[in-house]
GROMACS .gro file of C-alpha atoms in nm:
model
  462
    1MET     CA    1  12.100  10.335  13.814
    2GLU     CA    2  11.813  10.330  13.589
    3LYS     CA    3  11.758  10.085  13.366
    4TYR     CA    4  11.669  10.121  12.965
    5ASP     CA    5  11.453   9.820  12.797
    6LEU     CA    6  11.750   9.921  12.488
    7VAL     CA    7  12.021  10.147  12.404
    8VAL     CA    8  12.132  10.210  12.080
    9ARG     CA    9  12.506  10.304  11.947
   10GLY     CA   10  12.506  10.446  11.626
   11LYS     CA   11  12.607  10.716  11.442
   12MET     CA   12  12.332  10.987  11.529
   13VAL     CA   13  12.078  11.159  11.296
   14ARG     CA   14  11.921  11.456  11.557
   15GLU     CA   15  11.726  11.788  11.494
   16ASP     CA   16  12.095  12.020  11.441
   17GLN     CA   17  12.357  11.754  11.366
   18VAL     CA   18  12.437  11.394  11.287
   19THR     CA   19  12.678  11.254  11.618
   20LEU     CA   20  12.846  10.964  11.731
   21GLY     CA   21  12.690  10.878  12.060
   22GLN     CA   22  12.381  10.668  12.192
   23ILE     CA   23  11.992  10.649  12.272
   24GLY     CA   24  11.871  10.466  12.645
   25VAL     CA   25  11.476  10.419  12.540
   26LYS     CA   26  11.248  10.338  12.777
   27ASP     CA   27  10.856  10.217  12.752
   28GLY     CA   28  10.884  10.256  12.328
   29LYS     CA   29  11.022  10.640  12.407
   30ILE     CA   30  11.367  10.763  12.365
   31ALA     CA   31  11.425  10.844  12.761
   32VAL     CA   32  11.749  10.998  12.671
   33ILE     CA   33  12.041  11.107  12.454
   34GLU     CA   34  12.424  11.048  12.563
   35SER     CA   35  12.771  11.082  12.449
   36PRO     CA   36  12.908  10.684  12.305
   37ASP     CA   37  13.129  10.686  12.618
   38ALA     CA   38  12.829  10.682  12.891
   39VAL     CA   39  12.761  10.449  13.000
   40LEU     CA   40  12.420  10.311  12.991
   41VAL     CA   41  12.276   9.956  13.125
   42ALA     CA   42  12.049   9.777  12.981
   43ASP     CA   43  11.850   9.456  12.897
   44LYS     CA   44  11.930   9.463  12.478
   45VAL     CA   45  12.241   9.662  12.344
   46LEU     CA   46  12.248   9.744  11.929
   47ASP     CA   47  12.560   9.872  11.846
   48PHE     CA   48  12.529  10.008  11.506
   49ALA     CA   49  12.921  10.107  11.493
   50ASN     CA   50  12.958  10.319  11.095
   51ALA     CA   51  12.605  10.342  11.072
   52TYR     CA   52  12.353  10.638  11.038
   53VAL     CA   53  12.060  10.575  11.301
   54PHE     CA   54  11.769  10.840  11.198
   55PRO     CA   55  11.452  10.898  11.273
   56GLY     CA   56  11.223  10.683  11.113
   57THR     CA   57  11.080  10.750  10.794
   58ILE     CA   58  10.810  10.889  10.773
   59ASP     CA   59  10.591  10.839  10.369
   60VAL     CA   60  10.273  11.042  10.462
   61HIS     CA   61  10.137  10.876  10.019
   62VAL     CA   62  10.055  10.515  10.021
   63HIS     CA   63   9.779  10.357   9.888
   64CYS     CA   64   9.750  10.017  10.099
   65PHE     CA   65   9.335   9.940   9.948
   66SER     CA   66   9.282  10.026   9.660
   67ASN     CA   67   9.443   9.694   9.509
   68PRO     CA   68   9.234   9.441   9.732
   69ASN     CA   69   9.485   9.260   9.674
   70GLU     CA   70   9.706   9.406   9.873
   71GLY     CA   71   9.615   9.516  10.236
   72PHE     CA   72   9.853   9.674  10.610
   73ILE     CA   73   9.967   9.320  10.609
   74PRO     CA   74  10.204   9.362  10.298
   75THR     CA   75  10.227   9.654  10.272
   76SER     CA   76  10.357   9.709  10.609
   77MET     CA   77  10.606   9.460  10.588
   78SER     CA   78  10.742   9.643  10.264
   79ALA     CA   79  10.796   9.957  10.531
   80ALA     CA   80  10.881   9.814  10.754
   81ALA     CA   81  11.154   9.646  10.542
   82GLY     CA   82  11.233  10.003  10.366
   83GLY     CA   83  11.323  10.123  10.643
   84ILE     CA   84  10.985  10.290  10.735
   85THR     CA   85  10.853  10.397  11.094
   86THR     CA   86  10.497  10.540  11.014
   87PHE     CA   87  10.313  10.547  10.678
   88LEU     CA   88   9.957  10.759  10.588
   89ASP     CA   89   9.716  10.539  10.428
   90MET     CA   90   9.539  10.689  10.157
   91PRO     CA   91   9.159  10.690  10.177
   92TYR     CA   92   9.102  10.544   9.784
   93ASP     CA   93   9.023  10.213   9.880
   94LEU     CA   94   8.847  10.009   9.628
   95PRO     CA   95   8.554   9.881   9.714
   96ASN     CA   96   8.414  10.220   9.949
   97PRO     CA   97   8.612  10.529   9.932
   98ILE     CA   98   8.658  10.620  10.317
   99SER     CA   99   8.420  10.883  10.333
  100ASN     CA  100   8.242  10.823  10.622
  101VAL     CA  101   8.316  10.725  11.006
  102GLU     CA  102   8.142  10.427  10.994
  103ILE     CA  103   8.427  10.322  10.722
  104PHE     CA  104   8.742  10.524  10.871
  105GLU     CA  105   8.666  10.310  11.208
  106LYS     CA  106   8.645   9.947  11.073
  107LYS     CA  107   8.928  10.047  10.857
  108VAL     CA  108   9.086  10.149  11.229
  109LYS     CA  109   8.962   9.838  11.374
  110GLN     CA  110   9.160   9.636  11.052
  111LEU     CA  111   9.448   9.824  11.072
  112GLU     CA  112   9.525   9.761  11.461
  113GLN     CA  113   9.531   9.390  11.425
  114GLU     CA  114   9.760   9.346  11.117
  115ALA     CA  115   9.948   9.657  11.164
  116VAL     CA  116  10.345   9.603  11.147
  117VAL     CA  117  10.392   9.974  11.212
  118ASP     CA  118  10.256  10.326  11.289
  119ILE     CA  119   9.992  10.364  11.097
  120CYS     CA  120   9.792  10.755  11.020
  121LEU     CA  121   9.451  10.684  10.832
  122TRP     CA  122   9.348  10.980  10.575
  123GLY     CA  123   9.040  11.125  10.527
  124THR     CA  124   8.831  11.145  10.198
  125ILE     CA  125   8.498  11.274  10.079
  126SER     CA  126   8.202  11.215   9.880
  127LYS     CA  127   8.156  11.413   9.479
  128THR     CA  128   7.926  11.550   9.631
  129ASN     CA  129   7.677  11.597   9.976
  130GLY     CA  130   7.946  11.494  10.144
  131THR     CA  131   8.066  11.785  10.348
  132ASP     CA  132   7.910  11.745  10.676
  133GLN     CA  133   8.131  11.414  10.738
  134ILE     CA  134   8.488  11.642  10.766
  135VAL     CA  135   8.479  11.699  11.156
  136PRO     CA  136   8.318  11.326  11.218
  137LEU     CA  137   8.574  11.153  11.013
  138ALA     CA  138   8.812  11.487  11.210
  139GLU     CA  139   8.722  11.342  11.537
  140ALA     CA  140   8.712  11.033  11.445
  141GLY     CA  141   9.108  11.085  11.380
  142ALA     CA  142   9.117  11.121  11.033
  143VAL     CA  143   9.521  11.225  10.990
  144ALA     CA  144   9.447  11.447  10.656
  145PHE     CA  145   9.163  11.485  10.382
  146LYS     CA  146   9.279  11.403  10.076
  147MET     CA  147   9.094  11.501   9.685
  148SER     CA  148   9.126  11.558   9.363
  149THR     CA  149   9.093  11.766   9.013
  150PHE     CA  150   9.078  11.493   8.823
  151GLU     CA  151   8.799  11.135   8.764
  152THR     CA  152   8.948  10.867   8.837
  153ASP     CA  153   8.639  10.673   8.947
  154ALA     CA  154   8.286  10.872   9.030
  155TYR     CA  155   8.282  10.674   9.332
  156ARG     CA  156   8.618  10.588   9.483
  157PHE     CA  157   8.839  10.838   9.338
  158PRO     CA  158   8.636  11.161   9.302
  159ARG     CA  159   8.661  11.491   9.058
  160ILE     CA  160   8.453  11.760   9.284
  161PRO     CA  161   8.310  11.989   9.253
  162ASP     CA  162   8.434  12.353   9.268
  163PRO     CA  163   8.221  12.465   9.490
  164GLU     CA  164   8.195  12.106   9.728
  165ILE     CA  165   8.636  12.194   9.799
  166ILE     CA  166   8.553  12.498   9.931
  167LYS     CA  167   8.276  12.453  10.110
  168ALA     CA  168   8.518  12.126  10.187
  169MET     CA  169   8.772  12.404  10.246
  170GLU     CA  170   8.574  12.555  10.468
  171LEU     CA  171   8.586  12.271  10.676
  172ILE     CA  172   8.873  12.138  10.733
  173LYS     CA  173   8.964  12.519  10.783
  174GLU     CA  174   8.782  12.475  11.098
  175THR     CA  175   8.908  12.092  11.279
  176GLY     CA  176   9.271  12.303  11.148
  177LEU     CA  177   9.365  11.921  10.955
  178ARG     CA  178   9.509  12.006  10.606
  179ALA     CA  179   9.265  12.049  10.223
  180ALA     CA  180   9.521  11.757  10.022
  181PHE     CA  181   9.487  11.726   9.633
  182HIS     CA  182   9.533  11.526   9.323
  183SER     CA  183   9.655  11.789   9.144
  184GLU     CA  184   9.524  11.708   8.756
  185ASN     CA  185   9.311  11.921   8.527
  186ASP     CA  186   9.027  11.747   8.455
  187GLU     CA  187   8.884  11.863   8.169
  188ILE     CA  188   9.245  11.883   7.937
  189ILE     CA  189   9.320  11.536   8.050
  190VAL     CA  190   9.016  11.350   7.908
  191ASP     CA  191   8.997  11.590   7.524
  192MET     CA  192   9.332  11.494   7.496
  193ILE     CA  193   9.368  11.127   7.591
  194GLU     CA  194   9.019  11.111   7.349
  195GLU     CA  195   9.150  11.204   7.091
  196TYR     CA  196   9.541  11.051   7.102
  197LYS     CA  197   9.302  10.719   7.128
  198GLN     CA  198   9.103  10.832   6.842
  199ALA     CA  199   9.431  10.913   6.678
  200ASN     CA  200   9.635  10.554   6.778
  201LYS     CA  201   9.836  10.729   6.922
  202VAL     CA  202   9.898  10.512   7.223
  203TYR     CA  203  10.208  10.454   7.256
  204PRO     CA  204  10.433  10.451   7.624
  205LYS     CA  205  10.521  10.838   7.559
  206ALA     CA  206  10.127  10.897   7.504
  207HIS     CA  207  10.094  10.893   7.874
  208ASN     CA  208  10.347  11.242   7.910
  209GLU     CA  209  10.163  11.401   7.589
  210THR     CA  210   9.819  11.407   7.742
  211ARG     CA  211   9.972  11.528   8.041
  212PRO     CA  212  10.144  11.836   8.032
  213PRO     CA  213  10.271  12.048   8.297
  214VAL     CA  214   9.986  12.266   8.226
  215THR     CA  215   9.736  12.028   8.379
  216GLU     CA  216   9.928  12.054   8.693
  217THR     CA  217   9.985  12.400   8.655
  218SER     CA  218   9.646  12.510   8.669
  219ALA     CA  219   9.510  12.234   8.830
  220VAL     CA  220   9.690  12.424   9.133
  221LEU     CA  221   9.691  12.812   9.101
  222LYS     CA  222   9.297  12.749   9.167
  223LEU     CA  223   9.406  12.512   9.468
  224MET     CA  224   9.553  12.749   9.666
  225GLU     CA  225   9.334  13.084   9.517
  226PHE     CA  226   9.137  12.872   9.647
  227ALA     CA  227   9.263  12.814   9.974
  228TYR     CA  228   9.330  13.160   9.993
  229TRP     CA  229   9.013  13.309  10.028
  230THR     CA  230   8.925  13.026  10.236
  231GLY     CA  231   9.258  13.037  10.452
  232VAL     CA  232   9.258  12.664  10.483
  233LYS     CA  233   9.628  12.494  10.525
  234LEU     CA  234   9.678  12.331  10.123
  235HIS     CA  235   9.898  12.020  10.044
  236ILE     CA  236   9.964  11.939   9.724
  237VAL     CA  237  10.054  11.583   9.667
  238HIS     CA  238  10.332  11.410   9.399
  239VAL     CA  239  10.443  11.723   9.203
  240SER     CA  240  10.613  11.650   8.916
  241HIS     CA  241  10.687  11.964   8.833
  242PRO     CA  242  10.897  12.310   8.891
  243ARG     CA  243  10.649  12.592   8.829
  244THR     CA  244  10.372  12.402   9.073
  245ILE     CA  245  10.693  12.466   9.309
  246ASP     CA  246  10.662  12.860   9.150
  247LEU     CA  247  10.364  12.909   9.200
  248ILE     CA  248  10.315  12.799   9.538
  249ASN     CA  249  10.645  12.978   9.628
  250ALA     CA  250  10.433  13.305   9.530
  251PHE     CA  251  10.122  13.244   9.757
  252LYS     CA  252  10.381  13.135  10.042
  253ALA     CA  253  10.417  13.472   9.979
  254GLN     CA  254  10.097  13.599  10.029
  255GLY     CA  255  10.043  13.410  10.315
  256VAL     CA  256   9.914  13.070  10.200
  257GLN     CA  257   9.997  12.765  10.333
  258VAL     CA  258  10.042  12.550  10.140
  259THR     CA  259  10.270  12.325  10.212
  260SER     CA  260  10.382  12.033   9.885
  261GLU     CA  261  10.546  11.691   9.810
  262THR     CA  262  10.711  11.520   9.562
  263CYS     CA  263  10.803  11.113   9.461
  264TYR     CA  264  11.100  10.960   9.437
  265PRO     CA  265  11.065  10.918   9.084
  266TYR     CA  266  10.935  11.197   9.013
  267LEU     CA  267  11.356  11.253   9.111
  268LEU     CA  268  11.515  10.952   8.953
  269LEU     CA  269  11.329  10.912   8.688
  270ASP     CA  270  11.253  11.152   8.327
  271VAL     CA  271  10.997  11.102   8.079
  272ASN     CA  272  11.228  10.835   7.841
  273ALA     CA  273  11.162  10.560   8.148
  274LEU     CA  274  10.888  10.527   7.997
  275ASP     CA  275  10.966  10.366   7.615
  276GLN     CA  276  11.238  10.150   7.802
  277PHE     CA  277  11.047  10.088   8.042
  278GLY     CA  278  10.660  10.041   7.919
  279PRO     CA  279  10.348  10.065   8.205
  280LYS     CA  280  10.592   9.978   8.489
  281ALA     CA  281  10.676  10.323   8.462
  282LYS     CA  282  10.378  10.470   8.454
  283ASN     CA  283  10.208  10.679   8.687
  284ASN     CA  284   9.952  11.068   8.765
  285PRO     CA  285  10.144  11.219   8.659
  286PRO     CA  286  10.374  11.147   8.457
  287LEU     CA  287  10.744  11.117   8.513
  288ARG     CA  288  10.888  11.466   8.321
  289GLU     CA  289  11.193  11.580   8.071
  290PRO     CA  290  11.520  11.543   8.236
  291GLU     CA  291  11.550  11.957   8.241
  292GLU     CA  292  11.227  11.957   8.447
  293VAL     CA  293  11.337  11.685   8.648
  294ALA     CA  294  11.687  11.903   8.764
  295GLY     CA  295  11.491  12.186   8.801
  296LEU     CA  296  11.285  12.000   9.102
  297TRP     CA  297  11.565  11.911   9.245
  298LYS     CA  298  11.719  12.246   9.267
  299HIS     CA  299  11.397  12.283   9.437
  300LEU     CA  300  11.441  11.975   9.632
  301GLN     CA  301  11.825  12.114   9.784
  302ASP     CA  302  11.690  12.523   9.778
  303GLY     CA  303  11.380  12.406  10.066
  304ASN     CA  304  11.147  12.457   9.917
  305ILE     CA  305  10.903  12.147   9.922
  306GLU     CA  306  10.859  12.036  10.226
  307LEU     CA  307  10.932  11.604  10.206
  308ILE     CA  308  10.939  11.289   9.951
  309SER     CA  309  10.639  11.000   9.948
  310SER     CA  310  10.587  10.721   9.799
  311ASP     CA  311  10.295  10.738   9.644
  312HIS     CA  312  10.342  10.276   9.686
  313ALA     CA  313  10.048  10.199   9.463
  314PRO     CA  314  10.056   9.828   9.444
  315TRP     CA  315   9.948   9.688   9.097
  316GLY     CA  316  10.050   9.328   8.987
  317ALA     CA  317  10.102   9.283   8.636
  318GLU     CA  318   9.694   9.147   8.532
  319HIS     CA  319   9.685   9.579   8.638
  320LYS     CA  320   9.973   9.679   8.397
  321ASN     CA  321  10.055   9.427   8.091
  322PRO     CA  322   9.720   9.535   7.971
  323GLY     CA  323   9.934   9.820   7.865
  324ASN     CA  324  10.154   9.682   7.698
  325ASP     CA  325   9.992   9.763   7.348
  326ASN     CA  326   9.756  10.056   7.426
  327ILE     CA  327   9.960  10.277   7.760
  328PHE     CA  328   9.589  10.375   7.890
  329LYS     CA  329   9.500  10.081   7.912
  330ALA     CA  330   9.754  10.025   8.237
  331ALA     CA  331   9.683  10.124   8.587
  332SER     CA  332   9.879  10.439   8.687
  333GLY     CA  333  10.139  10.400   8.975
  334LEU     CA  334  10.483  10.224   9.133
  335PRO     CA  335  10.553  10.068   9.517
  336GLY     CA  336  10.773  10.196   9.685
  337VAL     CA  337  10.755  10.220  10.041
  338GLU     CA  338  11.058   9.925  10.012
  339ILE     CA  339  11.258  10.058   9.795
  340MET     CA  340  11.225  10.487   9.868
  341THR     CA  341  11.442  10.587  10.177
  342PRO     CA  342  11.764  10.374  10.096
  343LEU     CA  343  11.680  10.464   9.692
  344MET     CA  344  11.709  10.836   9.809
  345PHE     CA  345  11.939  10.788  10.023
  346ALA     CA  346  12.127  10.692   9.723
  347ALA     CA  347  12.106  11.018   9.511
  348THR     CA  348  12.144  11.303   9.822
  349VAL     CA  349  12.293  11.144  10.103
  350ALA     CA  350  12.600  10.897   9.932
  351LYS     CA  351  12.737  11.211   9.642
  352GLY     CA  352  12.661  11.476   9.895
  353THR     CA  353  12.432  11.656   9.749
  354MET     CA  354  12.210  11.604  10.049
  355THR     CA  355  12.379  11.500  10.452
  356PRO     CA  356  12.205  11.378  10.712
  357VAL     CA  357  12.049  11.663  10.837
  358GLN     CA  358  11.829  11.745  10.548
  359PHE     CA  359  11.780  11.389  10.409
  360ALA     CA  360  11.588  11.369  10.698
  361LYS     CA  361  11.418  11.610  10.681
  362VAL     CA  362  11.257  11.533  10.396
  363MET     CA  363  11.244  11.169  10.527
  364ALA     CA  364  11.067  11.222  10.864
  365GLN     CA  365  11.116  11.585  10.976
  366HIS     CA  366  10.855  11.783  10.780
  367PRO     CA  367  10.601  11.452  10.711
  368ALA     CA  368  10.561  11.485  11.104
  369GLU     CA  369  10.527  11.884  11.152
  370VAL     CA  370  10.344  11.936  10.819
  371PHE     CA  371  10.052  11.589  10.955
  372GLN     CA  372  10.090  11.724  11.316
  373ILE     CA  373  10.246  11.465  11.431
  374PRO     CA  374  10.264  11.405  11.757
  375GLY     CA  375  10.620  11.209  11.913
  376LYS     CA  376  10.714  11.118  11.625
  377GLY     CA  377  10.978  11.260  11.310
  378LYS     CA  378  11.287  11.295  11.510
  379ILE     CA  379  11.521  11.204  11.784
  380ALA     CA  380  11.461  11.408  12.121
  381VAL     CA  381  11.362  11.324  12.423
  382GLY     CA  382  11.042  11.203  12.437
  383TYR     CA  383  10.966  11.138  12.169
  384ASP     CA  384  10.918  10.762  12.019
  385ALA     CA  385  11.148  10.500  11.950
  386ASP     CA  386  11.148  10.522  11.595
  387PHE     CA  387  11.441  10.539  11.353
  388ALA     CA  388  11.598  10.382  11.062
  389VAL     CA  389  11.948  10.192  10.994
  390ILE     CA  390  12.132  10.249  10.678
  391ASP     CA  391  12.512  10.141  10.643
  392PRO     CA  392  12.597  10.382  10.410
  393ASP     CA  393  12.828  10.109  10.346
  394GLN     CA  394  12.694   9.810  10.180
  395THR     CA  395  12.539   9.797   9.774
  396TRP     CA  396  12.222   9.581   9.757
  397VAL     CA  397  12.083   9.466   9.359
  398ILE     CA  398  11.746   9.585   9.374
  399ASP     CA  399  11.516   9.264   9.294
  400GLU     CA  400  11.106   9.336   9.187
  401THR     CA  401  11.129   8.945   9.207
  402ARG     CA  402  11.141   8.976   9.583
  403PHE     CA  403  10.886   9.273   9.731
  404ARG     CA  404  10.691   9.225   9.941
  405SER     CA  405  10.455   9.396   9.864
  406HIS     CA  406  10.212   9.234   9.554
  407SER     CA  407  10.318   9.439   9.366
  408LYS     CA  408  10.661   9.308   9.179
  409MET     CA  409  10.679   9.490   8.866
  410SER     CA  410  10.971   9.836   8.927
  411PRO     CA  411  11.107   9.990   8.724
  412PHE     CA  412  11.430  10.038   8.931
  413HIS     CA  413  11.455   9.645   8.910
  414GLY     CA  414  11.763   9.575   8.905
  415GLN     CA  415  11.931   9.843   9.019
  416GLU     CA  416  12.215   9.846   9.240
  417VAL     CA  417  12.174  10.034   9.610
  418LYS     CA  418  12.503  10.245   9.809
  419GLY     CA  419  12.245  10.241  10.177
  420LYS     CA  420  12.078  10.011  10.334
  421VAL     CA  421  11.822   9.883  10.563
  422ILE     CA  422  11.962   9.694  10.857
  423GLN     CA  423  11.770   9.720  11.090
  424THR     CA  424  11.388   9.872  11.147
  425ILE     CA  425  11.291  10.002  11.500
  426VAL     CA  426  10.905  10.158  11.618
  427ARG     CA  427  10.865  10.151  11.926
  428GLY     CA  428  11.207  10.073  12.011
  429THR     CA  429  11.121   9.697  11.895
  430THR     CA  430  11.268   9.570  11.636
  431VAL     CA  431  11.060   9.575  11.369
  432TYR     CA  432  11.311   9.422  11.123
  433ASP     CA  433  11.663   9.298  11.094
  434GLY     CA  434  11.780   9.359  10.776
  435GLU     CA  435  11.639   9.043  10.619
  436GLU     CA  436  11.308   8.960  10.834
  437VAL     CA  437  11.027   9.119  10.918
  438THR     CA  438  11.017   9.069  11.277
  439VAL     CA  439  10.710   9.116  11.432
  440GLU     CA  440  10.356   8.919  11.388
  441PRO     CA  441  10.079   9.178  11.210
  442GLY     CA  442   9.907   9.364  11.451
  443PHE     CA  443  10.237   9.451  11.630
  444GLY     CA  444  10.144   9.867  11.442
  445SER     CA  445   9.936  10.127  11.584
  446PHE     CA  446   9.642  10.371  11.503
  447VAL     CA  447   9.861  10.683  11.573
  448PRO     CA  448   9.529  10.961  11.505
  449GLY     CA  449   9.495  11.289  11.363
  450SER     CA  450   9.583  11.645  11.587
  451ALA     CA  451   9.165  11.722  11.597
  452TYR     CA  452   9.131  11.349  11.693
  453LYS     CA  453   8.792  11.329  12.004
  454GLY     CA  454   8.895  10.940  12.166
  455ALA     CA  455   8.628  10.720  11.958
  456ALA     CA  456   8.618  10.355  12.107
  457VAL     CA  457   8.881  10.162  11.857
  458GLY     CA  458   9.218  10.314  11.855
  459GLY     CA  459   9.468  10.542  11.941
  460ARG     CA  460   9.640  10.150  12.205
  461ASN     CA  461   9.980  10.341  12.243
  462HIS     CA  462   9.824  10.758  12.286
   0.00000   0.00000   0.00000
């Protein structure tokens, strides 16, 4: 009789159904899936009874290094505690964005030494004359390319001019990867912020008022038209408004390959959180009106939004608190990897507004499919044994002071959550036992993108 390294028992959330059963794991992969009464022999058995065994969450939108005080160790430990088994780290690092192969490969080496979960890396391009790095970055293992139509910083987070976007899209199409965009209309926003500052309108909701919905929808419209003519696969990050999804649906009907994500704050908060929490609730694009949030939920439930991400941005009080008297001085972004999965579970499966199967699709399967990450995203034979185990009966309270991230500031502080991550398993190894992270930095692995040509570093398990 075959012996497995691990047997996992519980309510397995598979691609099309939830079944009580057991999973036999060998060499980090799912070797067999059996009924509860099958006899499986293993070195270790984990019986989760009636808890859900989900495929591990894949968070496609994480910023480990926008704040140099963070980095892979705190973020990946937070991710492990939040049921995330793989995340995609964004390329807008300090001091240097990931816009050439040398910087990319240095980051891969650091990842292999420090990660606790598996990580893919985004690439980007410099503001001008950077498109020659696209193919080399793809071959070095970049999972996709992130660009912006809004400028946070001319070097680190630039607005890419239209001619460069077209060039980039044509090259990215050749790699088969996705071109993703932070889509906001820079000219309108910069102008409005200037007006507001001059009038001393610097109250929290001014952040929303200076980034009205048209600043998102107009930027997305332009990018989709570019994608129509170049044929690139396009991804719109952090969609905050339902009209954006209406436009995406219209372009999908014309054959444009466009996908989208929204982030947990756009579903769980609205613009009133800016008044309530101030800089803690400041993110880009901003939180929207309650009826607009309801529109996003409807799109999510109708299957029009492929996936949910965190846009984890680990700003500490030193970056957020300057905005207490002037919202424009606060850094934009919220921490999220530690709380997104349980918060979204509580808001969907626990309330009966989404089935466990639908939840697994937006949190794991679709991220893996959209970004072509092989062997991850679902519970199936041959796939990596990556699981997020959630006990639907446990309630707990979010405590920002205990976050593993550098960022100890969340508008969700003090919120009671129904459903707790009781175990996170990466490639058959428990990385979080419900209380503590149980592996050392360096356990996590670099997961190369689909255009990878096998460079000298990384890809231990691939």
